Amino acid sequence: MFIKGQQTRAYTVVADSPTVELIALNRVDCFSPYFSFTPRAQDRIHDKNDKCRDMALRMVQQQLRAFRKSQSAAAANKNTPNHPPVVVQRKFPHSHETPEFQFPRLRPAKWKADNEVVSALQQACQ
């Protein structure tokens, strides 16, 4: 569809890939470009679009599965050190209150720091 008196441009299509089908494109209206694709080329374009969409969907689902797996593993594996520097001793162990509402007693624990500077300070203080 070309409007009389409307500026048009001429295009030449060159395809250097053996999988691309040559597309004849004689004149294109500047305001509403029309491309003439053969049905086989349209099928290939749709197939490629479907493959890209499926691959993107698979990648997103794979990343979501990995994220959920890491989140559930982190929730199940609470990284509590074996010998923390301060042990919170609950004042009322049979109460259902959380420790921050029970004014817990703090008792020191034997703890060796991994950092050499902190370890030296601990040795100096003892």
PDB file of C-alpha atoms in Angstrom:
ATOM      1  CA  MET A   1       0.000   0.000   0.000  1.00  0.00           C
ATOM      2  CA  PHE A   2       1.653   3.180  -1.177  1.00  0.00           C
ATOM      3  CA  ILE A   3       0.241   6.662  -0.859  1.00  0.00           C
ATOM      4  CA  LYS A   4       0.654   8.753  -3.979  1.00  0.00           C
ATOM      5  CA  GLY A   5       3.164  11.534  -3.456  1.00  0.00           C
ATOM      6  CA  GLN A   6       4.563   9.886  -0.298  1.00  0.00           C
ATOM      7  CA  GLN A   7       8.319   9.569  -0.123  1.00  0.00           C
ATOM      8  CA  THR A   8       9.481   5.989  -0.548  1.00  0.00           C
ATOM      9  CA  ARG A   9      12.869   4.321  -0.327  1.00  0.00           C
ATOM     10  CA  ALA A  10      14.363   1.456  -2.286  1.00  0.00           C
ATOM     11  CA  TYR A  11      16.069  -1.373  -0.399  1.00  0.00           C
ATOM     12  CA  THR A  12      18.239  -4.264  -1.497  1.00  0.00           C
ATOM     13  CA  VAL A  13      18.259  -7.348   0.691  1.00  0.00           C
ATOM     14  CA  VAL A  14      21.418  -9.444   0.908  1.00  0.00           C
ATOM     15  CA  ALA A  15      21.504 -12.677   2.887  1.00  0.00           C
ATOM     16  CA  ASP A  16      24.890 -14.301   3.418  1.00  0.00           C
ATOM     17  CA  SER A  17      23.673 -17.223   5.518  1.00  0.00           C
ATOM     18  CA  PRO A  18      22.573 -20.473   3.864  1.00  0.00           C
ATOM     19  CA  THR A  19      19.696 -20.846   6.334  1.00  0.00           C
ATOM     20  CA  VAL A  20      18.194 -17.436   5.514  1.00  0.00           C
ATOM     21  CA  GLU A  21      15.758 -17.323   2.650  1.00  0.00           C
ATOM     22  CA  LEU A  22      16.150 -14.363   0.312  1.00  0.00           C
ATOM     23  CA  ILE A  23      13.393 -11.827   0.741  1.00  0.00           C
ATOM     24  CA  ALA A  24      12.339  -9.573  -2.121  1.00  0.00           C
ATOM     25  CA  LEU A  25      11.896  -6.039  -0.868  1.00  0.00           C
ATOM     26  CA  ASN A  26      11.353  -3.586  -3.663  1.00  0.00           C
ATOM     27  CA  ARG A  27       9.886  -0.442  -2.175  1.00  0.00           C
ATOM     28  CA  VAL A  28       9.046   0.448   1.391  1.00  0.00           C
ATOM     29  CA  ASP A  29       6.749   3.221   2.472  1.00  0.00           C
ATOM     30  CA  CYS A  30       8.566   5.463   4.961  1.00  0.00           C
ATOM     31  CA  PHE A  31       5.645   5.723   7.381  1.00  0.00           C
ATOM     32  CA  SER A  32       4.394   2.156   7.224  1.00  0.00           C
ATOM     33  CA  PRO A  33       7.008  -0.335   6.050  1.00  0.00           C
ATOM     34  CA  TYR A  34       5.753  -3.592   4.597  1.00  0.00           C
ATOM     35  CA  PHE A  35       8.003  -6.602   4.229  1.00  0.00           C
ATOM     36  CA  SER A  36       7.121  -9.434   1.907  1.00  0.00           C
ATOM     37  CA  PHE A  37       8.113 -12.747   3.497  1.00  0.00           C
ATOM     38  CA  THR A  38       7.549 -16.105   1.908  1.00  0.00           C
ATOM     39  CA  PRO A  39       5.503 -18.594   3.967  1.00  0.00           C
ATOM     40  CA  ARG A  40       8.599 -20.732   4.489  1.00  0.00           C
ATOM     41  CA  ALA A  41      10.530 -17.728   5.807  1.00  0.00           C
ATOM     42  CA  GLN A  42       7.640 -16.877   8.125  1.00  0.00           C
ATOM     43  CA  ASP A  43       7.644 -20.431   9.469  1.00  0.00           C
ATOM     44  CA  ARG A  44      11.379 -20.219  10.111  1.00  0.00           C
ATOM     45  CA  ILE A  45      10.993 -16.879  11.870  1.00  0.00           C
ATOM     46  CA  HIS A  46       8.192 -18.278  14.060  1.00  0.00           C
ATOM     47  CA  ASP A  47      10.212 -21.420  14.840  1.00  0.00           C
ATOM     48  CA  LYS A  48      13.251 -19.378  15.802  1.00  0.00           C
ATOM     49  CA  ASN A  49      11.101 -17.100  17.959  1.00  0.00           C
ATOM     50  CA  ASP A  50       9.537 -20.132  19.675  1.00  0.00           C
ATOM     51  CA  LYS A  51      12.962 -21.674  20.287  1.00  0.00           C
ATOM     52  CA  CYS A  52      14.298 -18.439  21.782  1.00  0.00           C
ATOM     53  CA  ARG A  53      11.215 -18.053  23.992  1.00  0.00           C
ATOM     54  CA  ASP A  54      11.406 -21.659  25.184  1.00  0.00           C
ATOM     55  CA  MET A  55      15.124 -21.367  25.897  1.00  0.00           C
ATOM     56  CA  ALA A  56      14.609 -18.131  27.857  1.00  0.00           C
ATOM     57  CA  LEU A  57      11.750 -19.728  29.787  1.00  0.00           C
ATOM     58  CA  ARG A  58      13.883 -22.772  30.591  1.00  0.00           C
ATOM     59  CA  MET A  59      16.752 -20.571  31.780  1.00  0.00           C
ATOM     60  CA  VAL A  60      14.441 -18.541  34.034  1.00  0.00           C
ATOM     61  CA  GLN A  61      12.878 -21.706  35.478  1.00  0.00           C
ATOM     62  CA  GLN A  62      16.316 -23.217  36.046  1.00  0.00           C
ATOM     63  CA  GLN A  63      17.505 -20.100  37.862  1.00  0.00           C
ATOM     64  CA  LEU A  64      14.324 -20.046  39.946  1.00  0.00           C
ATOM     65  CA  ARG A  65      14.787 -23.708  40.889  1.00  0.00           C
ATOM     66  CA  ALA A  66      18.418 -23.058  41.862  1.00  0.00           C
ATOM     67  CA  PHE A  67      17.401 -20.000  43.911  1.00  0.00           C
ATOM     68  CA  ARG A  68      14.617 -21.871  45.715  1.00  0.00           C
ATOM     69  CA  LYS A  69      16.932 -24.804  46.354  1.00  0.00           C
ATOM     70  CA  SER A  70      19.610 -22.544  47.827  1.00  0.00           C
ATOM     71  CA  GLN A  71      17.006 -20.729  49.929  1.00  0.00           C
ATOM     72  CA  SER A  72      15.598 -23.966  51.322  1.00  0.00           C
ATOM     73  CA  ALA A  73      19.112 -25.301  51.966  1.00  0.00           C
ATOM     74  CA  ALA A  74      20.032 -22.083  53.773  1.00  0.00           C
ATOM     75  CA  ALA A  75      16.845 -22.243  55.838  1.00  0.00           C
ATOM     76  CA  ALA A  76      17.427 -25.886  56.735  1.00  0.00           C
ATOM     77  CA  ASN A  77      21.124 -25.429  57.479  1.00  0.00           C
ATOM     78  CA  LYS A  78      21.346 -22.751  60.100  1.00  0.00           C
ATOM     79  CA  ASN A  79      25.012 -21.904  60.341  1.00  0.00           C
ATOM     80  CA  THR A  80      25.462 -21.798  64.081  1.00  0.00           C
ATOM     81  CA  PRO A  81      29.092 -22.072  65.128  1.00  0.00           C
ATOM     82  CA  ASN A  82      30.040 -24.923  67.433  1.00  0.00           C
ATOM     83  CA  HIS A  83      31.724 -22.624  69.922  1.00  0.00           C
ATOM     84  CA  PRO A  84      30.270 -19.102  69.728  1.00  0.00           C
ATOM     85  CA  PRO A  85      32.053 -16.323  71.644  1.00  0.00           C
ATOM     86  CA  VAL A  86      29.059 -15.683  73.927  1.00  0.00           C
ATOM     87  CA  VAL A  87      26.497 -18.248  74.976  1.00  0.00           C
ATOM     88  CA  VAL A  88      22.989 -17.049  75.764  1.00  0.00           C
ATOM     89  CA  GLN A  89      21.647 -18.988  78.701  1.00  0.00           C
ATOM     90  CA  ARG A  90      17.884 -18.757  78.915  1.00  0.00           C
ATOM     91  CA  LYS A  91      16.575 -17.647  82.275  1.00  0.00           C
ATOM     92  CA  PHE A  92      13.311 -19.561  81.956  1.00  0.00           C
ATOM     93  CA  PRO A  93      14.013 -22.483  79.625  1.00  0.00           C
ATOM     94  CA  HIS A  94      10.451 -23.859  79.768  1.00  0.00           C
ATOM     95  CA  SER A  95       8.845 -20.551  78.850  1.00  0.00           C
ATOM     96  CA  HIS A  96       7.603 -20.035  75.300  1.00  0.00           C
ATOM     97  CA  GLU A  97       8.968 -16.506  75.197  1.00  0.00           C
ATOM     98  CA  THR A  98      11.835 -15.681  72.917  1.00  0.00           C
ATOM     99  CA  PRO A  99      15.171 -15.032  74.664  1.00  0.00           C
ATOM    100  CA  GLU A 100      15.168 -11.283  74.040  1.00  0.00           C
ATOM    101  CA  PHE A 101      12.175 -10.910  76.365  1.00  0.00           C
ATOM    102  CA  GLN A 102      13.706 -12.977  79.175  1.00  0.00           C
ATOM    103  CA  PHE A 103      16.787 -10.873  80.000  1.00  0.00           C
ATOM    104  CA  PRO A 104      19.118 -13.825  79.495  1.00  0.00           C
ATOM    105  CA  ARG A 105      22.288 -14.366  81.427  1.00  0.00           C
ATOM    106  CA  LEU A 106      25.467 -14.211  79.409  1.00  0.00           C
ATOM    107  CA  ARG A 107      28.325 -16.497  80.237  1.00  0.00           C
ATOM    108  CA  PRO A 108      31.699 -16.476  78.506  1.00  0.00           C
ATOM    109  CA  ALA A 109      32.667 -19.391  76.347  1.00  0.00           C
ATOM    110  CA  LYS A 110      36.023 -20.760  75.310  1.00  0.00           C
ATOM    111  CA  TRP A 111      36.484 -19.407  71.836  1.00  0.00           C
ATOM    112  CA  LYS A 112      39.487 -19.079  69.566  1.00  0.00           C
ATOM    113  CA  ALA A 113      39.273 -16.485  66.806  1.00  0.00           C
ATOM    114  CA  ASP A 114      40.470 -17.255  63.305  1.00  0.00           C
ATOM    115  CA  ASN A 115      41.939 -13.809  62.915  1.00  0.00           C
ATOM    116  CA  GLU A 116      45.544 -13.716  64.176  1.00  0.00           C
ATOM    117  CA  VAL A 117      45.273 -10.193  65.584  1.00  0.00           C
ATOM    118  CA  VAL A 118      42.129 -10.975  67.561  1.00  0.00           C
ATOM    119  CA  SER A 119      43.668 -14.249  68.695  1.00  0.00           C
ATOM    120  CA  ALA A 120      46.752 -12.404  69.979  1.00  0.00           C
ATOM    121  CA  LEU A 121      44.526  -9.939  71.849  1.00  0.00           C
ATOM    122  CA  GLN A 122      42.603 -12.828  73.393  1.00  0.00           C
ATOM    123  CA  GLN A 123      45.846 -14.436  74.532  1.00  0.00           C
ATOM    124  CA  ALA A 124      47.030 -11.126  75.997  1.00  0.00           C
ATOM    125  CA  CYS A 125      43.791 -10.589  77.923  1.00  0.00           C
ATOM    126  CA  GLN A 126      43.725 -14.038  79.505  1.00  0.00           C
TER     127      GLN A 126
END
